mmCIF file of C-alpha atoms in Angstrom:
data_model
loop_
_atom_site.group_PDB
_atom_site.id
_atom_site.type_symbol
_atom_site.label_atom_id
_atom_site.label_comp_id
_atom_site.label_asym_id
_atom_site.label_seq_id
_atom_site.Cartn_x
_atom_site.Cartn_y
_atom_site.Cartn_z
ATOM 1 C CA MET P 1 -0.253 -0.403 0.107
ATOM 2 C CA LYS P 2 1.317 3.499 -1.101
ATOM 3 C CA GLY P 3 0.167 6.795 -0.449
ATOM 4 C CA SER P 4 0.213 9.450 2.538
ATOM 5 C CA LEU P 5 -2.158 8.337 5.529
ATOM 6 C CA ALA P 6 -5.052 10.340 3.765
ATOM 7 C CA GLN P 7 -4.776 8.437 0.156
ATOM 8 C CA VAL P 8 -5.272 5.374 1.983
ATOM 9 C CA TRP P 9 -6.874 6.431 5.048
ATOM 10 C CA ARG P 10 -9.898 4.121 4.771
ATOM 11 C CA LYS P 11 -7.696 0.633 4.003
ATOM 12 C CA VAL P 12 -5.797 2.533 7.598
ATOM 13 C CA GLN P 13 -9.593 2.511 8.804
ATOM 14 C CA GLY P 14 -10.628 -1.133 7.703
ATOM 15 C CA CYS P 15 -11.883 -1.171 4.331
ATOM 16 C CA GLY P 16 -10.975 -5.166 3.016
ATOM 17 C CA ASP P 17 -9.760 -5.885 6.108
ATOM 18 C CA TRP P 18 -6.625 -4.874 6.113
ATOM 19 C CA GLU P 19 -5.788 -7.653 4.308
ATOM 20 C CA GLY P 20 -1.980 -7.058 3.742
ATOM 21 C CA LEU P 21 -1.314 -4.780 6.685
ATOM 22 C CA VAL P 22 -1.941 -6.878 9.382
ATOM 23 C CA SER P 23 0.246 -10.107 7.995
ATOM 24 C CA PRO P 24 2.911 -11.070 7.031
ATOM 25 C CA SER P 25 4.472 -7.460 8.980
ATOM 26 C CA LEU P 26 2.870 -4.488 10.750
ATOM 27 C CA HIS P 27 2.271 -1.593 7.534
ATOM 28 C CA PRO P 28 4.156 1.784 8.955
ATOM 29 C CA LEU P 29 0.309 3.370 8.796
ATOM 30 C CA LEU P 30 -1.479 0.600 10.565
ATOM 31 C CA ARG P 31 1.259 0.769 13.772
ATOM 32 C CA GLU P 32 1.849 4.533 13.657
ATOM 33 C CA GLU P 33 -2.977 4.627 13.676
ATOM 34 C CA ILE P 34 -3.089 1.695 16.640
ATOM 35 C CA VAL P 35 -0.119 3.335 18.714
ATOM 36 C CA ARG P 36 -1.979 7.208 18.268
ATOM 37 C CA TYR P 37 -4.868 5.851 19.119
ATOM 38 C CA GLY P 38 -3.963 3.859 21.854
ATOM 39 C CA GLU P 39 -2.167 6.410 23.336
ATOM 40 C CA LEU P 40 -5.680 8.279 23.145
ATOM 41 C CA VAL P 41 -7.085 6.200 24.888
ATOM 42 C CA SER P 42 -4.308 5.910 27.348
ATOM 43 C CA ALA P 43 -5.603 9.896 28.165
ATOM 44 C CA CYS P 44 -8.506 8.413 29.203
ATOM 45 C CA TYR P 45 -5.570 6.483 33.164
ATOM 46 C CA LYS P 46 -3.857 10.180 33.221
ATOM 47 C CA ALA P 47 -7.129 12.197 33.519
ATOM 48 C CA PHE P 48 -9.001 9.667 35.750
ATOM 49 C CA GLU P 49 -9.160 11.021 39.503
ATOM 50 C CA LEU P 50 -8.396 7.985 41.192
ATOM 51 C CA ASP P 51 -7.734 9.721 45.335
ATOM 52 C CA SER P 52 -11.266 9.425 47.096
ATOM 53 C CA SER P 53 -10.704 13.212 49.307
ATOM 54 C CA SER P 54 -11.004 14.990 45.588
ATOM 55 C CA SER P 55 -13.995 16.736 45.706
ATOM 56 C CA ARG P 56 -13.491 14.981 41.151
ATOM 57 C CA TYR P 57 -13.694 11.025 42.376
ATOM 58 C CA LEU P 58 -14.250 8.361 39.853
ATOM 59 C CA SER P 59 -14.830 12.266 37.526
ATOM 60 C CA CYS P 60 -12.084 13.439 34.835
ATOM 61 C CA LYS P 61 -9.270 16.087 36.682
ATOM 62 C CA TYR P 62 -9.585 18.344 33.802
ATOM 63 C CA GLY P 63 -12.368 20.243 32.166
ATOM 64 C CA LYS P 64 -12.722 18.981 28.877
ATOM 65 C CA GLY P 65 -10.531 22.207 26.862
ATOM 66 C CA SER P 66 -7.886 21.396 28.707
ATOM 67 C CA MET P 67 -7.805 17.396 29.129
ATOM 68 C CA PHE P 68 -5.168 17.239 26.687
ATOM 69 C CA GLU P 69 -2.526 19.792 27.287
ATOM 70 C CA GLU P 70 -3.017 18.457 30.954
ATOM 71 C CA VAL P 71 -1.768 14.960 29.900
ATOM 72 C CA GLY P 72 1.089 15.998 28.370
ATOM 73 C CA MET P 73 -1.110 15.345 24.441
ATOM 74 C CA GLY P 74 -1.185 19.316 23.591
ATOM 75 C CA GLY P 75 -0.694 18.251 20.414
ATOM 76 C CA SER P 76 -3.441 15.577 19.882
ATOM 77 C CA GLY P 77 -5.077 17.060 16.778
ATOM 78 C CA TYR P 78 -8.421 16.591 18.330
ATOM 79 C CA ASP P 79 -11.178 18.674 20.657
ATOM 80 C CA VAL P 80 -13.348 16.919 23.338
ATOM 81 C CA THR P 81 -16.639 17.726 23.275
ATOM 82 C CA ARG P 82 -18.100 15.833 25.733
ATOM 83 C CA TYR P 83 -17.303 13.673 28.547
ATOM 84 C CA VAL P 84 -18.997 9.750 29.214
ATOM 85 C CA TYR P 85 -19.948 8.594 32.265
ATOM 86 C CA VAL P 86 -21.125 5.223 33.385
ATOM 87 C CA THR P 87 -23.064 3.373 35.925
ATOM 88 C CA ALA P 88 -23.740 0.862 37.571
ATOM 89 C CA PRO P 89 -26.291 -1.375 36.385
ATOM 90 C CA ASP P 90 -29.321 -2.260 39.743
ATOM 91 C CA ILE P 91 -28.303 -6.011 39.583
ATOM 92 C CA MET P 92 -24.176 -5.011 41.158
ATOM 93 C CA THR P 93 -25.875 -2.491 44.165
ATOM 94 C CA SER P 94 -28.064 -6.240 44.811
ATOM 95 C CA ILE P 95 -24.868 -7.820 45.559
ATOM 96 C CA PRO P 96 -23.544 -7.311 49.349
ATOM 97 C CA SER P 97 -20.200 -8.384 48.528
ATOM 98 C CA ILE P 98 -19.719 -5.348 46.021
ATOM 99 C CA ARG P 99 -22.640 -3.354 46.938
ATOM 100 C CA PRO P 100 -21.484 0.413 46.681
ATOM 101 C CA GLY P 101 -23.023 1.970 49.779
ATOM 102 C CA GLY P 102 -26.746 2.698 48.225
ATOM 103 C CA SER P 103 -25.012 5.151 45.445
ATOM 104 C CA CYS P 104 -25.495 5.332 41.410
ATOM 105 C CA ARG P 105 -23.246 7.929 40.995
ATOM 106 C CA GLY P 106 -21.961 8.241 37.520
ATOM 107 C CA ARG P 107 -17.921 7.130 36.873
ATOM 108 C CA TRP P 108 -16.505 8.806 33.977
ATOM 109 C CA VAL P 109 -15.021 6.353 31.240
ATOM 110 C CA GLY P 110 -14.197 7.876 28.189
ATOM 111 C CA TYR P 111 -14.702 10.815 26.270
ATOM 112 C CA VAL P 112 -15.778 12.379 22.414
ATOM 113 C CA ALA P 113 -13.813 14.608 20.364
ATOM 114 C CA VAL P 114 -13.175 15.643 17.049
ATOM 115 C CA ALA P 115 -10.219 16.043 15.357
ATOM 116 C CA SER P 116 -9.140 20.005 14.246
ATOM 117 C CA ASP P 117 -9.133 21.475 11.077
ATOM 118 C CA ASP P 118 -5.429 21.084 10.884
ATOM 119 C CA MET P 119 -6.138 17.277 11.994
ATOM 120 C CA THR P 120 -8.865 16.362 9.056
ATOM 121 C CA ASP P 121 -6.482 17.639 6.288
ATOM 122 C CA ARG P 122 -4.031 14.763 7.780
ATOM 123 C CA LEU P 123 -5.709 12.024 8.388
ATOM 124 C CA GLY P 124 -7.749 13.116 5.173
ATOM 125 C CA ARG P 125 -10.947 13.315 7.016
ATOM 126 C CA ARG P 126 -13.497 14.815 9.920
ATOM 127 C CA ASP P 127 -12.374 12.253 12.054
ATOM 128 C CA ILE P 128 -14.734 11.742 15.207
ATOM 129 C CA LEU P 129 -13.356 9.849 18.259
ATOM 130 C CA VAL P 130 -15.069 7.656 21.534
ATOM 131 C CA THR P 131 -12.120 6.327 24.228
ATOM 132 C CA PHE P 132 -13.561 4.216 26.611
ATOM 133 C CA ARG P 133 -10.563 3.545 29.407
ATOM 134 C CA GLY P 134 -11.025 -0.195 31.733
ATOM 135 C CA THR P 135 -12.038 -1.744 34.118
ATOM 136 C CA VAL P 136 -11.427 -0.035 38.139
ATOM 137 C CA THR P 137 -14.251 -0.611 39.811
ATOM 138 C CA SER P 138 -15.584 -2.270 41.717
ATOM 139 C CA GLN P 139 -19.411 -2.275 39.869
ATOM 140 C CA GLU P 140 -17.023 -2.609 37.008
ATOM 141 C CA TRP P 141 -14.935 -6.020 38.090
ATOM 142 C CA VAL P 142 -18.883 -7.393 38.340
ATOM 143 C CA ALA P 143 -19.723 -5.764 35.196
ATOM 144 C CA ASN P 144 -17.080 -8.299 34.021
ATOM 145 C CA LEU P 145 -18.008 -11.050 36.146
ATOM 146 C CA MET P 146 -21.488 -11.473 35.455
ATOM 147 C CA SER P 147 -21.409 -12.865 31.946
ATOM 148 C CA SER P 148 -24.191 -14.980 30.814
ATOM 149 C CA LEU P 149 -25.736 -13.734 27.221
ATOM 150 C CA THR P 150 -28.737 -12.029 26.086
ATOM 151 C CA PRO P 151 -30.479 -10.107 23.908
ATOM 152 C CA ALA P 152 -28.772 -6.840 22.749
ATOM 153 C CA ARG P 153 -31.679 -5.577 21.300
ATOM 154 C CA LEU P 154 -31.070 -1.876 21.140
ATOM 155 C CA ASP P 155 -33.071 -1.972 18.055
ATOM 156 C CA PRO P 156 -36.964 -2.007 19.087
ATOM 157 C CA GLY P 157 -37.771 -1.969 15.450
ATOM 158 C CA ASP P 158 -35.875 -4.537 15.533
ATOM 159 C CA PRO P 159 -34.856 -6.673 18.231
ATOM 160 C CA ARG P 160 -32.802 -9.496 16.940
ATOM 161 C CA PRO P 161 -33.273 -12.129 19.669
ATOM 162 C CA GLU P 162 -30.504 -14.579 17.791
ATOM 163 C CA VAL P 163 -27.360 -11.223 19.696
ATOM 164 C CA GLN P 164 -26.868 -11.881 22.280
ATOM 165 C CA VAL P 165 -24.303 -10.175 24.089
ATOM 166 C CA GLU P 166 -22.684 -10.207 27.828
ATOM 167 C CA SER P 167 -25.187 -9.048 30.259
ATOM 168 C CA GLY P 168 -22.155 -6.991 32.814
ATOM 169 C CA PHE P 169 -21.532 -4.727 29.451
ATOM 170 C CA LEU P 170 -24.479 -4.286 27.913
ATOM 171 C CA GLY P 171 -25.967 -3.077 31.681
ATOM 172 C CA LEU P 172 -22.907 -0.256 31.993
ATOM 173 C CA TYR P 173 -23.575 0.277 28.446
ATOM 174 C CA THR P 174 -27.897 0.963 28.703
ATOM 175 C CA SER P 175 -27.964 1.649 33.068
ATOM 176 C CA ASN P 176 -29.052 5.620 33.478
ATOM 177 C CA GLU P 177 -28.997 6.647 37.200
ATOM 178 C CA CYS P 178 -30.456 5.935 39.850
ATOM 179 C CA GLY P 179 -33.630 4.337 37.595
ATOM 180 C CA GLY P 180 -33.715 6.580 35.128
ATOM 181 C CA SER P 181 -34.873 9.979 37.834
ATOM 182 C CA ARG P 182 -35.561 12.857 34.905
ATOM 183 C CA PHE P 183 -32.295 14.942 36.579
ATOM 184 C CA GLY P 184 -29.991 12.074 36.795
ATOM 185 C CA LEU P 185 -27.200 11.027 34.366
ATOM 186 C CA GLU P 186 -28.960 9.868 30.744
ATOM 187 C CA SER P 187 -26.961 6.016 30.411
ATOM 188 C CA CYS P 188 -23.800 5.608 28.531
ATOM 189 C CA ARG P 189 -25.538 4.957 25.475
ATOM 190 C CA GLU P 190 -28.173 7.418 25.330
ATOM 191 C CA GLN P 191 -25.091 10.068 25.863
ATOM 192 C CA LEU P 192 -22.956 8.646 22.952
ATOM 193 C CA LEU P 193 -25.857 7.994 20.737
ATOM 194 C CA CYS P 194 -26.896 11.851 21.465
ATOM 195 C CA GLU P 195 -23.886 13.307 20.961
ATOM 196 C CA ILE P 196 -22.256 10.985 17.279
ATOM 197 C CA SER P 197 -25.775 12.541 15.286
ATOM 198 C CA ARG P 198 -24.758 16.014 17.093
ATOM 199 C CA LEU P 199 -21.431 16.204 15.432
ATOM 200 C CA LEU P 200 -23.009 14.276 12.194
ATOM 201 C CA ARG P 201 -25.095 16.847 11.271
ATOM 202 C CA LYS P 202 -22.528 19.825 12.187
ATOM 203 C CA TYR P 203 -19.958 17.261 9.641
ATOM 204 C CA LYS P 204 -22.837 16.226 7.212
ATOM 205 C CA GLY P 205 -20.820 17.957 4.476
ATOM 206 C CA GLU P 206 -17.847 16.439 4.758
ATOM 207 C CA GLU P 207 -15.713 13.362 4.551
ATOM 208 C CA VAL P 208 -16.090 12.131 8.479
ATOM 209 C CA SER P 209 -15.034 8.395 9.720
ATOM 210 C CA ILE P 210 -15.807 7.318 13.238
ATOM 211 C CA SER P 211 -13.374 5.314 15.833
ATOM 212 C CA ILE P 212 -13.577 3.530 18.484
ATOM 213 C CA ALA P 213 -11.343 2.763 20.930
ATOM 214 C CA GLY P 214 -10.489 1.135 23.740
ATOM 215 C CA HIS P 215 -8.224 -1.136 26.871
ATOM 216 C CA SER P 216 -10.098 -3.627 28.089
ATOM 217 C CA MET P 217 -13.849 -3.228 29.243
ATOM 218 C CA GLY P 218 -13.400 -0.267 27.436
ATOM 219 C CA SER P 219 -13.149 -1.942 24.663
ATOM 220 C CA SER P 220 -16.512 -3.942 24.912
ATOM 221 C CA LEU P 221 -18.427 -0.538 25.252
ATOM 222 C CA ALA P 222 -16.425 0.273 21.772
ATOM 223 C CA HIS P 223 -17.937 -2.952 19.982
ATOM 224 C CA LEU P 224 -21.156 -1.938 21.589
ATOM 225 C CA LEU P 225 -21.347 1.493 20.816
ATOM 226 C CA ALA P 226 -19.950 0.468 17.399
ATOM 227 C CA TYR P 227 -22.666 -2.416 16.467
ATOM 228 C CA ASP P 228 -25.591 0.156 18.340
ATOM 229 C CA ILE P 229 -24.535 2.171 15.320
ATOM 230 C CA SER P 230 -24.167 -0.062 12.915
ATOM 231 C CA GLU P 231 -27.253 -1.184 13.314
ATOM 232 C CA LEU P 232 -29.364 2.342 14.012
ATOM 233 C CA GLY P 233 -27.993 3.195 11.088
ATOM 234 C CA LEU P 234 -26.289 6.648 11.943
ATOM 235 C CA ASN P 235 -24.145 5.619 10.515
ATOM 236 C CA HIS P 236 -26.292 6.026 6.493
ATOM 237 C CA ARG P 237 -25.574 9.522 4.834
ATOM 238 C CA ALA P 238 -28.003 7.912 2.026
ATOM 239 C CA PRO P 239 -28.532 5.180 -0.323
ATOM 240 C CA SER P 240 -25.154 4.850 -1.616
ATOM 241 C CA SER P 241 -23.190 6.339 0.567
ATOM 242 C CA THR P 242 -21.791 5.138 5.000
ATOM 243 C CA VAL P 243 -19.624 6.508 7.744
ATOM 244 C CA PRO P 244 -17.544 4.109 8.407
ATOM 245 C CA VAL P 245 -17.245 2.818 11.557
ATOM 246 C CA THR P 246 -14.141 1.460 13.377
ATOM 247 C CA VAL P 247 -12.784 0.259 16.601
ATOM 248 C CA PHE P 248 -9.438 -0.470 17.976
ATOM 249 C CA SER P 249 -9.359 -3.067 21.197
ATOM 250 C CA TYR P 250 -6.657 -3.481 23.308
ATOM 251 C CA GLY P 251 -6.596 -6.364 25.963
ATOM 252 C CA GLY P 252 -10.846 -6.393 24.934
ATOM 253 C CA PRO P 253 -12.884 -9.482 26.076
ATOM 254 C CA ARG P 254 -15.322 -11.502 23.685
ATOM 255 C CA VAL P 255 -18.792 -9.363 24.094
ATOM 256 C CA GLY P 256 -20.996 -11.508 22.436
ATOM 257 C CA ASN P 257 -21.877 -14.968 19.800
ATOM 258 C CA LEU P 258 -21.318 -15.423 16.911
ATOM 259 C CA GLY P 259 -25.459 -14.330 16.254
ATOM 260 C CA PHE P 260 -23.598 -10.910 17.381
ATOM 261 C CA LYS P 261 -20.242 -11.620 15.314
ATOM 262 C CA GLN P 262 -21.916 -12.053 12.041
ATOM 263 C CA ARG P 263 -24.025 -8.784 12.551
ATOM 264 C CA CYS P 264 -21.035 -6.819 13.318
ATOM 265 C CA GLU P 265 -19.841 -8.087 9.577
ATOM 266 C CA GLU P 266 -23.293 -7.694 8.126
ATOM 267 C CA LEU P 267 -23.476 -4.428 8.667
ATOM 268 C CA GLY P 268 -19.858 -3.950 8.117
ATOM 269 C CA VAL P 269 -18.932 -2.778 11.291
ATOM 270 C CA LYS P 270 -14.617 -3.419 11.659
ATOM 271 C CA VAL P 271 -13.476 -4.565 14.631
ATOM 272 C CA LEU P 272 -9.267 -4.538 15.085
ATOM 273 C CA ARG P 273 -7.835 -6.187 18.122
ATOM 274 C CA VAL P 274 -4.458 -6.223 19.007
ATOM 275 C CA VAL P 275 -4.030 -8.587 21.933
ATOM 276 C CA ASN P 276 -1.163 -10.066 24.078
ATOM 277 C CA VAL P 277 -0.897 -13.871 23.317
ATOM 278 C CA HIS P 278 0.212 -14.510 27.505
ATOM 279 C CA ASP P 279 -3.799 -11.868 28.458
ATOM 280 C CA PRO P 280 -6.536 -13.606 30.548
ATOM 281 C CA VAL P 281 -8.724 -11.276 29.597
ATOM 282 C CA THR P 282 -8.474 -11.545 26.021
ATOM 283 C CA LYS P 283 -9.474 -15.728 26.309
ATOM 284 C CA LEU P 284 -13.074 -14.609 28.567
ATOM 285 C CA PRO P 285 -16.015 -15.076 28.597
ATOM 286 C CA GLY P 286 -16.257 -17.802 27.492
ATOM 287 C CA VAL P 287 -12.747 -19.529 28.621
ATOM 288 C CA PHE P 288 -14.447 -23.007 28.326
ATOM 289 C CA LEU P 289 -17.592 -22.039 25.455
ATOM 290 C CA ASN P 290 -16.121 -19.988 22.770
ATOM 291 C CA GLU P 291 -15.693 -19.774 18.596
ATOM 292 C CA ASN P 292 -13.240 -22.943 19.180
ATOM 293 C CA PHE P 293 -16.069 -25.501 20.884
ATOM 294 C CA ARG P 294 -18.828 -24.720 18.546
ATOM 295 C CA VAL P 295 -18.441 -27.509 16.201
ATOM 296 C CA LEU P 296 -16.628 -31.820 16.730
ATOM 297 C CA GLY P 297 -15.651 -32.797 13.041
ATOM 298 C CA ASN P 298 -18.519 -31.914 10.882
ATOM 299 C CA TYR P 299 -21.663 -31.348 13.936
ATOM 300 C CA GLU P 300 -22.767 -28.199 15.438
ATOM 301 C CA LEU P 301 -22.406 -28.871 18.848
ATOM 302 C CA PRO P 302 -25.678 -28.138 20.564
ATOM 303 C CA TRP P 303 -25.018 -24.962 23.075
ATOM 304 C CA SER P 304 -23.245 -23.601 19.483
ATOM 305 C CA CYS P 305 -25.296 -20.533 19.649
ATOM 306 C CA SER P 306 -24.482 -20.177 23.791
ATOM 307 C CA CYS P 307 -20.644 -19.286 22.663
ATOM 308 C CA TYR P 308 -19.134 -16.885 22.384
ATOM 309 C CA SER P 309 -17.114 -15.188 19.359
ATOM 310 C CA HIS P 310 -14.277 -12.330 19.044
ATOM 311 C CA VAL P 311 -15.261 -10.151 15.702
ATOM 312 C CA GLY P 312 -12.448 -8.012 13.915
ATOM 313 C CA VAL P 313 -9.926 -8.684 13.388
ATOM 314 C CA GLU P 314 -6.633 -9.508 15.426
ATOM 315 C CA VAL P 315 -2.771 -8.381 15.726
ATOM 316 C CA LEU P 316 -1.201 -10.849 17.937
ATOM 317 C CA LEU P 317 1.605 -9.302 20.893
ATOM 318 C CA ASP P 318 3.973 -11.580 22.331
ATOM 319 C CA PHE P 319 5.399 -9.786 25.346
ATOM 320 C CA LEU P 320 5.877 -11.097 29.359
ATOM 321 C CA ASP P 321 7.694 -10.073 32.503
ATOM 322 C CA VAL P 322 7.902 -12.836 35.273
ATOM 323 C CA LYS P 323 8.931 -9.621 37.567
ATOM 324 C CA ASN P 324 5.793 -7.737 36.478
ATOM 325 C CA PRO P 325 3.313 -10.454 35.637
ATOM 326 C CA SER P 326 0.266 -7.273 35.471
ATOM 327 C CA CYS P 327 2.326 -5.603 31.581
ATOM 328 C CA VAL P 328 0.273 -8.515 30.583
ATOM 329 C CA HIS P 329 -2.496 -6.506 30.613
ATOM 330 C CA ASP P 330 -0.869 -3.103 30.759
ATOM 331 C CA LEU P 331 -2.145 -0.476 28.374
ATOM 332 C CA ASP P 332 1.352 1.444 27.740
ATOM 333 C CA ALA P 333 3.039 -2.569 27.474
ATOM 334 C CA TYR P 334 1.428 -2.816 24.538
ATOM 335 C CA ILE P 335 1.582 0.316 23.141
ATOM 336 C CA SER P 336 5.411 0.119 23.154
ATOM 337 C CA LEU P 337 5.357 -3.197 22.136
ATOM 338 C CA VAL P 338 3.543 -1.827 18.661
ATOM 339 C CA ARG P 339 5.835 0.637 18.912
ATOM 340 C CA CYS P 340 9.469 -0.857 19.400
ATOM 341 C CA PRO P 341 8.505 -4.689 18.356
ATOM 342 C CA ARG P 342 12.329 -5.297 17.823
ATOM 343 C CA GLU P 343 13.009 -4.361 21.682
ATOM 344 C CA GLU P 344 10.197 -6.241 23.108
ATOM 345 C CA GLY P 345 7.394 -3.428 24.748
ATOM 346 C CA ILE P 346 8.855 -3.808 27.775
ATOM 347 C CA ILE P 347 10.407 -1.078 29.896
ATOM 348 C CA HIS P 348 11.661 -2.271 33.036
ATOM 349 C CA GLU P 349 14.023 1.209 34.809
ATOM 350 C CA ASP P 350 11.239 3.789 34.020
ATOM 351 C CA GLY P 351 8.487 2.298 35.620
ATOM 352 C CA VAL P 352 5.913 3.055 32.635
ATOM 353 C CA VAL P 353 5.228 -0.067 31.781
ATOM 354 C CA GLY P 354 2.251 -1.923 34.167
ATOM 355 C CA ASN P 355 2.101 1.220 36.551
ATOM 356 C CA ILE P 356 -1.842 2.025 34.534
ATOM 357 C CA PHE P 357 -3.083 -1.192 35.977
ATOM 358 C CA GLU P 358 -1.128 -1.141 38.740
ATOM 359 C CA ARG P 359 -3.124 2.414 40.049
ATOM 360 C CA VAL P 360 -5.946 0.191 38.689
ATOM 361 C CA MET P 361 -5.336 -2.901 41.321
ATOM 362 C CA SER P 362 -4.494 -0.613 43.856
ATOM 363 C CA ASN P 363 -7.726 1.653 43.959
ATOM 364 C CA VAL P 364 -9.663 -1.722 44.052
ATOM 365 C CA VAL P 365 -7.308 -3.059 46.997
ATOM 366 C CA GLY P 366 -7.581 0.335 48.536
ATOM 367 C CA ASN P 367 -11.203 1.922 48.434
ATOM 368 C CA PHE P 368 -13.193 -1.699 46.918
ATOM 369 C CA GLU P 369 -11.298 -3.947 49.091
ATOM 370 C CA LEU P 370 -9.874 -7.325 46.564
ATOM 371 C CA CYS P 371 -11.011 -10.149 49.000
ATOM 372 C CA ARG P 372 -14.330 -8.672 49.749
ATOM 373 C CA LEU P 373 -14.484 -9.047 45.016
ATOM 374 C CA ARG P 374 -13.231 -12.203 45.389
ATOM 375 C CA ARG P 375 -15.988 -13.773 47.268
ATOM 376 C CA ALA P 376 -18.825 -12.368 45.129
ATOM 377 C CA ALA P 377 -17.163 -14.673 43.122
ATOM 378 C CA SER P 378 -17.150 -17.360 45.867
ATOM 379 C CA GLY P 379 -20.478 -16.782 45.735
ATOM 380 C CA MET P 380 -21.362 -17.077 42.605
ATOM 381 C CA VAL P 381 -18.927 -20.111 41.885
ATOM 382 C CA ASP P 382 -21.374 -21.397 45.396
ATOM 383 C CA GLN P 383 -24.679 -20.612 42.771
ATOM 384 C CA PHE P 384 -22.772 -22.362 40.197
ATOM 385 C CA LEU P 385 -22.293 -25.739 41.171
ATOM 386 C CA VAL P 386 -26.264 -25.994 43.284
ATOM 387 C CA GLN P 387 -28.002 -25.535 39.888
ATOM 388 C CA SER P 388 -25.245 -28.065 38.333
ATOM 389 C CA GLN P 389 -27.751 -30.175 39.548
ATOM 390 C CA GLY P 390 -30.924 -29.606 37.451
ATOM 391 C CA ALA P 391 -29.317 -31.850 33.753
ATOM 392 C CA GLU P 392 -30.799 -28.515 32.853
ATOM 393 C CA PHE P 393 -27.662 -26.571 33.311
ATOM 394 C CA LEU P 394 -25.432 -26.661 30.437
ATOM 395 C CA MET P 395 -28.934 -25.458 28.276
ATOM 396 C CA ASP P 396 -28.664 -22.065 30.023
ATOM 397 C CA ASN P 397 -26.809 -19.084 28.840
ATOM 398 C CA ASN P 398 -25.479 -18.372 33.032
ATOM 399 C CA PHE P 399 -23.890 -21.521 32.323
ATOM 400 C CA LEU P 400 -21.464 -19.595 30.729
ATOM 401 C CA GLY P 401 -21.337 -16.990 33.672
ATOM 402 C CA TRP P 402 -20.675 -19.817 36.385
ATOM 403 C CA MET P 403 -18.077 -20.934 34.107
ATOM 404 C CA ASN P 404 -16.440 -17.138 34.010
ATOM 405 C CA CYS P 405 -16.748 -16.450 37.305
ATOM 406 C CA LEU P 406 -14.920 -19.672 38.023
ATOM 407 C CA ALA P 407 -12.384 -19.088 35.998
ATOM 408 C CA LEU P 408 -11.829 -15.365 37.850
ATOM 409 C CA TYR P 409 -12.391 -16.724 41.018
ATOM 410 C CA MET P 410 -8.739 -19.268 41.163
ATOM 411 C CA LEU P 411 -6.627 -16.519 38.876
ATOM 412 C CA MET P 412 -7.970 -14.088 41.970
#
């Protein structure tokens, strides 16, 4: 592929499913874009307030106009237009082990931004960007555990029950504050669809792309948003004109079943998954029942519709530091290895790699007590063991949830 990014941006965004750009080696332009979007996600962690004594606790430390400057990314080329918040689904507040003191306060999870005029010239289009951080709070950890499949039903006119996604991620995406009070926070979904619709109207006369980037749990929200935009047709401008929607996923888990994957492909959603082969998060949910366990020979197994499946094209990385195991899921480690593959992407001296994950785990341990999460997972495993006494449990979607709870319990 020859030409500047402005000339070939559609291919870099996934038109053609990155054929010839991923293997046998990453194309330089695609490598630069993976690093760039990863750094834009990293800004979420750098700006997230983890100090419980701060008035901005669990929110962004900075205002929209200064956020990039404050985190050392003043030359990002994007202007933040809206901050995005999530609230805990009702089911999470019903678990005594992790009940957040009765609070349903929203937590900052990312932002919406749009490319400046200068960046638009460099990219070849006006890029609408949405980024999501990964799991930080105890409620979000439980969302990762509540891994039974449930129909997405994001389009009321065509619910498509065969399209199923992980219930915890869907809950974070669709739950609003305090039971939907008129004065409460809108759901993450409502915030995002409103802002993206506004920006698409504002730039309707320009060439536009929608890029959604996320790490860990944020990757799951990115998948759901991309599917939602495309299923509702928000990116359709004319019968023959569609705004491309691309997900850049870093260390992301599986999000839905085979029906979800197939529907994303039908809608033209492009997903580039950057994966460390040693990262356990990328193997969940569906650690036991996944796309590799759907068929036996030529026979499709009866639970195949309940198997989780990854979406998109995979970029494989391979890094492991036995002295610092947390780095296998660290976003900075991911970015470092993509940027400098011949240097193994592992930084020991300056403490950059592992810093994000260590801060997150320190927050969980210090403020929410990791042992309480383990007790919650243990309780779910106990419930699974009781349910498993019935012969019908294998056909129940909750079986997947209990199996993933068991796997995470063993890891904790």
